[in-house]
mmCIF file of C-alpha atoms in Angstrom:
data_model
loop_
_atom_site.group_PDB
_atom_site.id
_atom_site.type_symbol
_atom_site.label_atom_id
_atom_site.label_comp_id
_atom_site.label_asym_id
_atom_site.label_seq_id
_atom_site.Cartn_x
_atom_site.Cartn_y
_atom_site.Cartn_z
ATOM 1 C CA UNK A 1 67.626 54.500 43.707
ATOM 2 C CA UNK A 2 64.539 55.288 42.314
ATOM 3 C CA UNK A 3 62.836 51.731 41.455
ATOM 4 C CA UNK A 4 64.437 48.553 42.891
ATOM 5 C CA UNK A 5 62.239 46.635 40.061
ATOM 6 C CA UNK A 6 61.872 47.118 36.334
ATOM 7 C CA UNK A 7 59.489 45.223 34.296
ATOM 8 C CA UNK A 8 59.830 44.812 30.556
ATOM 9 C CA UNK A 9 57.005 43.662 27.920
ATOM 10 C CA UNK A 10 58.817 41.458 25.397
ATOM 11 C CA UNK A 11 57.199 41.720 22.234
ATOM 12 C CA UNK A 12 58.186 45.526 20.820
ATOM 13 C CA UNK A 13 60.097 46.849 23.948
ATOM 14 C CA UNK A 14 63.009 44.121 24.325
ATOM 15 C CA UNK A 15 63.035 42.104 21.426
ATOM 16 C CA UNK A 16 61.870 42.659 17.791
ATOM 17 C CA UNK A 17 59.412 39.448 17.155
ATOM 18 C CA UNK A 18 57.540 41.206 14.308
ATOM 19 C CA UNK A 19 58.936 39.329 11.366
ATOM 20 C CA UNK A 20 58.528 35.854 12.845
ATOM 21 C CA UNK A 21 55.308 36.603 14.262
ATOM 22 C CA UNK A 22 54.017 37.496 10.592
ATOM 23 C CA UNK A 23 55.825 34.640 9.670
ATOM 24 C CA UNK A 24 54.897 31.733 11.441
ATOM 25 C CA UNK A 25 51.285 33.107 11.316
ATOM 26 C CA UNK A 26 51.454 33.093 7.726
ATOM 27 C CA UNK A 27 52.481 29.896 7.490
ATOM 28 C CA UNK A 28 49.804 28.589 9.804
ATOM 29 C CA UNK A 29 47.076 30.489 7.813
ATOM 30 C CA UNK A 30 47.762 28.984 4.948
ATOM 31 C CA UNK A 31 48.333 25.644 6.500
ATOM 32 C CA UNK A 32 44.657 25.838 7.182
ATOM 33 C CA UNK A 33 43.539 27.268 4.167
ATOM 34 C CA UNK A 34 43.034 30.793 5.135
ATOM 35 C CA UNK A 35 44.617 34.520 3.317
ATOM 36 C CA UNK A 36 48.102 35.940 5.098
ATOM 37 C CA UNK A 37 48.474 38.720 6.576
ATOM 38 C CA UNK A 38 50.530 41.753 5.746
ATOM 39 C CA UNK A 39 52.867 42.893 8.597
ATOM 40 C CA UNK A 40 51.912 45.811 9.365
ATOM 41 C CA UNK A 41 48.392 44.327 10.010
ATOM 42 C CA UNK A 42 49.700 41.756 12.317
ATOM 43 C CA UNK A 43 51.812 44.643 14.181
ATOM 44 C CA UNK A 44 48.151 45.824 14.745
ATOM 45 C CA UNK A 45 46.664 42.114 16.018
ATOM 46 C CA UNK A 46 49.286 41.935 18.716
ATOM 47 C CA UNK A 47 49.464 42.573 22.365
ATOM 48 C CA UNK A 48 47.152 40.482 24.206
ATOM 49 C CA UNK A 49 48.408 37.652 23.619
ATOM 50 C CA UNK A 50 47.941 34.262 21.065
ATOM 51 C CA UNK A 51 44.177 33.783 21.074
ATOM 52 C CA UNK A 52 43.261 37.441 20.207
ATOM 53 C CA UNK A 53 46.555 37.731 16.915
ATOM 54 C CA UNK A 54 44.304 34.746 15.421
ATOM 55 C CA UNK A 55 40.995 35.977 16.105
ATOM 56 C CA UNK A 56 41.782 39.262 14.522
ATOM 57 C CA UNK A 57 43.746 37.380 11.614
ATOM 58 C CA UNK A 58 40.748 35.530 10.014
ATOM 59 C CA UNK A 59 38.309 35.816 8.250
ATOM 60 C CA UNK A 60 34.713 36.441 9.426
ATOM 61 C CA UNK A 61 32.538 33.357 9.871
ATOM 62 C CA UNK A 62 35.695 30.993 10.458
ATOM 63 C CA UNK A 63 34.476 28.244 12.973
ATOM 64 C CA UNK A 64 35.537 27.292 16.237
ATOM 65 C CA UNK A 65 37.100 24.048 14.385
ATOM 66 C CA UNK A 66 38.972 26.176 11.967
ATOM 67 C CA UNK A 67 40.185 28.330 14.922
ATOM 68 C CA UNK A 68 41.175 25.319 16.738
ATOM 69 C CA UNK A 69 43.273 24.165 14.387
ATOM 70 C CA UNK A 70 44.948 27.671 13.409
ATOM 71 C CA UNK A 71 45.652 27.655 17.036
ATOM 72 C CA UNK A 72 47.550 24.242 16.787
ATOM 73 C CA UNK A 73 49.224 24.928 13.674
ATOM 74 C CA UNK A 74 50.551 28.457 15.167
ATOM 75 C CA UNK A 75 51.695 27.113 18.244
ATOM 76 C CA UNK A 76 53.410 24.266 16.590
ATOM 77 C CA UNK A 77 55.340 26.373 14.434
ATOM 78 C CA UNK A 78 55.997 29.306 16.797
ATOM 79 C CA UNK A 79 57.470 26.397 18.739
ATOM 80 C CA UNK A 80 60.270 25.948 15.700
ATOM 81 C CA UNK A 81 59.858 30.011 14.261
ATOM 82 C CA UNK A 82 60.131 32.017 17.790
ATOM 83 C CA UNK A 83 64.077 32.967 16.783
ATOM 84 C CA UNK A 84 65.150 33.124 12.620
ATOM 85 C CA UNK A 85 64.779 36.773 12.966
ATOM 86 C CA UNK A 86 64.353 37.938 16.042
ATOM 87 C CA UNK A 87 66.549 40.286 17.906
ATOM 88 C CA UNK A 88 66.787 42.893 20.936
ATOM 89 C CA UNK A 89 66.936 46.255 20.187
ATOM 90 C CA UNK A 90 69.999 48.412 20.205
ATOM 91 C CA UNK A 91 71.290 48.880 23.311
ATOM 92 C CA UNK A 92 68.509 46.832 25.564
ATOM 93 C CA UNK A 93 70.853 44.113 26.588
ATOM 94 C CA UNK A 94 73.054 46.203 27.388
ATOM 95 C CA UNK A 95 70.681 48.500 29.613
ATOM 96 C CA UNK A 96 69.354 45.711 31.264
ATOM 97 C CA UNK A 97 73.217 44.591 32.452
ATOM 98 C CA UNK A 98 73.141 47.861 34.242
ATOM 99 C CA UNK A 99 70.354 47.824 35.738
ATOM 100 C CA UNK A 100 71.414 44.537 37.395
ATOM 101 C CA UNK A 101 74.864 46.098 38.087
ATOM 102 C CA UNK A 102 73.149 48.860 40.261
ATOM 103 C CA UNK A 103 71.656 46.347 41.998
ATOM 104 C CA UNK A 104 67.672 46.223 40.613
ATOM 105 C CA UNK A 105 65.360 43.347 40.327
ATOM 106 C CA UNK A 106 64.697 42.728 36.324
ATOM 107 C CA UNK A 107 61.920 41.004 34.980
ATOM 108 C CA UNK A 108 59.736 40.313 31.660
ATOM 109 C CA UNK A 109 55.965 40.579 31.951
ATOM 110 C CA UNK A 110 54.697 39.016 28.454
ATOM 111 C CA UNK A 111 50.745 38.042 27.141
ATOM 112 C CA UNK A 112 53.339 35.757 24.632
ATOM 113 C CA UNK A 113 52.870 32.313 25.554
ATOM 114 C CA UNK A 114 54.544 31.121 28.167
ATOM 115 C CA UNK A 115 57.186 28.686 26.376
ATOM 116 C CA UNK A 116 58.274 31.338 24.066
ATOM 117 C CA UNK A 117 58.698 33.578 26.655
ATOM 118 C CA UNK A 118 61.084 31.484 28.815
ATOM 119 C CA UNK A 119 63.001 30.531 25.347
ATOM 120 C CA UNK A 120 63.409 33.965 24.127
ATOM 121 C CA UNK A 121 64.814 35.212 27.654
ATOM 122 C CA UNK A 122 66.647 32.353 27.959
ATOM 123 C CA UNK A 123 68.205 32.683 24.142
ATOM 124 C CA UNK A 124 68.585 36.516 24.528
ATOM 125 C CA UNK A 125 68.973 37.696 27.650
ATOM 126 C CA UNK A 126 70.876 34.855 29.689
ATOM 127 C CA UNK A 127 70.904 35.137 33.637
ATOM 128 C CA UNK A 128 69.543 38.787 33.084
ATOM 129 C CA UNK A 129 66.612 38.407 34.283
ATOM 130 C CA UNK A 130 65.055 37.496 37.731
ATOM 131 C CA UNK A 131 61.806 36.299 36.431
ATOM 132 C CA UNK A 132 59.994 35.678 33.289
ATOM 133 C CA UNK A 133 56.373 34.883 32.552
ATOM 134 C CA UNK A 134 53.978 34.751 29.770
ATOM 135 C CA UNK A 135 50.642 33.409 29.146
ATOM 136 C CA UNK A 136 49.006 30.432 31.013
ATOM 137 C CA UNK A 137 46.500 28.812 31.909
ATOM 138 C CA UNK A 138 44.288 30.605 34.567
ATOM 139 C CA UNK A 139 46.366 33.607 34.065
ATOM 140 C CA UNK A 140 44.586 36.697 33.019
ATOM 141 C CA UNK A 141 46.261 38.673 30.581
ATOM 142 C CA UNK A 142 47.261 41.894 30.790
ATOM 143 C CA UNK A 143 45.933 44.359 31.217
ATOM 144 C CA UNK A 144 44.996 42.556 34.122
ATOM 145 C CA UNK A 145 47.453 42.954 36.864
ATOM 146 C CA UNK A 146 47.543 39.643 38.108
ATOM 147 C CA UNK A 147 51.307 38.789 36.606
ATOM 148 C CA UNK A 148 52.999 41.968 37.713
ATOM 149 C CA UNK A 149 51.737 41.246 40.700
ATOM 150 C CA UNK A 150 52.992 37.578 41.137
ATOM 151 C CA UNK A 151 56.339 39.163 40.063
ATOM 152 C CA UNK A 152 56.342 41.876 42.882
ATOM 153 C CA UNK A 153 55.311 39.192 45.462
ATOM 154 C CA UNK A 154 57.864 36.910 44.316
ATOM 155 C CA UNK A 155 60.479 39.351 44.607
ATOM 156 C CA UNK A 156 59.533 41.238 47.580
ATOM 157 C CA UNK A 157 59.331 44.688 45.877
ATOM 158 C CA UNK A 158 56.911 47.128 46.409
ATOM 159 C CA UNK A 159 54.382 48.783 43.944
ATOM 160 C CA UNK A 160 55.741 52.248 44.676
ATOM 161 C CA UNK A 161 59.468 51.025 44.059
ATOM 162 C CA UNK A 162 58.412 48.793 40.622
ATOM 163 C CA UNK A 163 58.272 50.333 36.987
ATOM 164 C CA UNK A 164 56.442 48.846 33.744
ATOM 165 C CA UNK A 165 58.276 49.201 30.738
ATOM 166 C CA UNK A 166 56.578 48.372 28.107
ATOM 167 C CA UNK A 167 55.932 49.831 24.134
ATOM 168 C CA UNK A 168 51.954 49.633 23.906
ATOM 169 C CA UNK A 169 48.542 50.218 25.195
ATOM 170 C CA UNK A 170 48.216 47.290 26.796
ATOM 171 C CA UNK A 171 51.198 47.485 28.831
ATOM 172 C CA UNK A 172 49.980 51.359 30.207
ATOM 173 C CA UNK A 173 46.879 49.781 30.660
ATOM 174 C CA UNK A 174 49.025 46.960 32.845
ATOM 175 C CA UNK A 175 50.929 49.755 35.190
ATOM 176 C CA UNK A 176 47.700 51.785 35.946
ATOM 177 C CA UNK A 177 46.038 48.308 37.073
ATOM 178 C CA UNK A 178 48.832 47.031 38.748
ATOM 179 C CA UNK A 179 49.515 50.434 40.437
ATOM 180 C CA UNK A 180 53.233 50.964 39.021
ATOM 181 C CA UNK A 181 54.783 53.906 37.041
ATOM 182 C CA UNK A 182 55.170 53.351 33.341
ATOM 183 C CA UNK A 183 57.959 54.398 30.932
ATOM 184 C CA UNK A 184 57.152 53.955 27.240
ATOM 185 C CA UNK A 185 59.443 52.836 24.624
ATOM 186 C CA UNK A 186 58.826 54.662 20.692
ATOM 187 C CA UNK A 187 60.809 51.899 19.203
ATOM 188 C CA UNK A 188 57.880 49.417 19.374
ATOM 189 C CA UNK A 189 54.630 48.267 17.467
ATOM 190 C CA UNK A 190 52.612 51.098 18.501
ATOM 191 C CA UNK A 191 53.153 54.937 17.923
ATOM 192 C CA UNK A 192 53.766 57.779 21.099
ATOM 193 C CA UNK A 193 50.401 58.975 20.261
ATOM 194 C CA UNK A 194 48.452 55.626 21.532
ATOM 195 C CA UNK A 195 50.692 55.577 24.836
ATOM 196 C CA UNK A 196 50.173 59.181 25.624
ATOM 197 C CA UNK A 197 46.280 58.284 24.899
ATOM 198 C CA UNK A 198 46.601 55.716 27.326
ATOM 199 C CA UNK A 199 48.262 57.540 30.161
ATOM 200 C CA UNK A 200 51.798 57.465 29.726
ATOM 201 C CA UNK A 201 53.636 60.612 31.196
ATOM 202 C CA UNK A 202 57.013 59.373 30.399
ATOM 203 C CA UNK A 203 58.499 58.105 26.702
ATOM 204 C CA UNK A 204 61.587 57.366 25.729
ATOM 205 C CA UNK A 205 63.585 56.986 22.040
ATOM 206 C CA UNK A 206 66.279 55.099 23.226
ATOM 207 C CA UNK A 207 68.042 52.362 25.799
ATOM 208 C CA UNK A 208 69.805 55.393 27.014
ATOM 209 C CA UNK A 209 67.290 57.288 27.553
ATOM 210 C CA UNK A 210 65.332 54.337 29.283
ATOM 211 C CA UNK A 211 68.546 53.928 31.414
ATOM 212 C CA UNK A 212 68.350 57.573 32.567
ATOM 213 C CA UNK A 213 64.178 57.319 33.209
ATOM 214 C CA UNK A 214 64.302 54.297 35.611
ATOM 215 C CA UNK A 215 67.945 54.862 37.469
ATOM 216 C CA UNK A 216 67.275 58.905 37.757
ATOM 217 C CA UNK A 217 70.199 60.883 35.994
#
């Protein structure tokens, strides 16, 4: 077998969050008195994680205060929000039956906060995975390493035997820190162009193909 781990982003590779990410940030703008955001401009704010999709999502000048309390008003309604309209993609549950069939270690690798992560997984993706982690406290995000590296420790699986999966920059930017190979998905919030810019030697269109990238075949 080629990997005996495979990592997966959440947020554009295994689910489809867009819609109640615009959402729920929407409603948490205007809760505070600030202008929405189209969604194609919040598929731009996300990737690293909660703190940066607000900072990029007001206006210039807010305050600290103002931020604070976007911050509590998002996080409050993500809380409710994180599932009216998400779904996986086609085929991705499926896929990542499989790769537990064959006998690999599966895990999700998220800058989502950490609650939402465990929920969606949970909701989603019962007993599929071995691990799942988002943002927390004293974590550094990725593109830092540090979480796909608590995940290969925890499992006992080396770097040469673990693959990122993942559907952005950030998550290339992840593998070549943490020292893993990287398959890209197309289906996600960024285009192939920004993933081959970033590295990425391997892309793939569809769960099948992913299948056929990570088991060999």
């Amino acid at each position: 077998m080629r990997y005996r781990l495979a990592v997966f982003d959440m947020d554009g590779t295994i689910l489809d969050t867009l819609d109640d990410l615009t959402d729920t940030l929407n409603m948490s703008l205007a809760e505070v008195g600030m202008p929405v955001r189209t969604k194609d401009e919040v598929r731009s704010f996300v990737g690293n994680g909660v703190g940066k999709l607000l900072e990029r999502a007001v206006p210039q000048g807010t305050t600290e205060e103002e931020m604070a309390a976007l911050a509590g008003a998002f996080r409050k309604n993500y809380a409710v929000h994180c599932a009216d309209k998400t779904k996986p993609y086609d085929g991705v549950p499926e896929l990542i039956a499989a790769l537990h069939a064959e006998g690999m270690k599966t895990a999700v690798v998220s800058n989502k906060v950490d609650f939402a992560v465990q929920t969606l997984a949970e909701d989603y993706f019962k007993g599929l995975f071995d691990m799942a982690v988002g943002e927390r406290e004293g974590v550094r995000r990725k593109p830092a390493p540090d979480s796909v590296n608590e995940v290969m420790r925890a499992l006992g699986i080396p770097h040469e035997k673990t693959v990122y999966i993942g559907d952005s920059d950030v998550d290339a930017d992840t593998a070549r820190n943490a020292g893993v190979d990287f398959v890209g998905v197309e289906w996600g919030f960024r285009p192939r162009e920004v993933l081959l810019e970033h590295g990425a030697t391997v892309t793939v269109k569809t769960a099948d193909e992913l299948r056929r990238a990570v088991l060999g075949g």
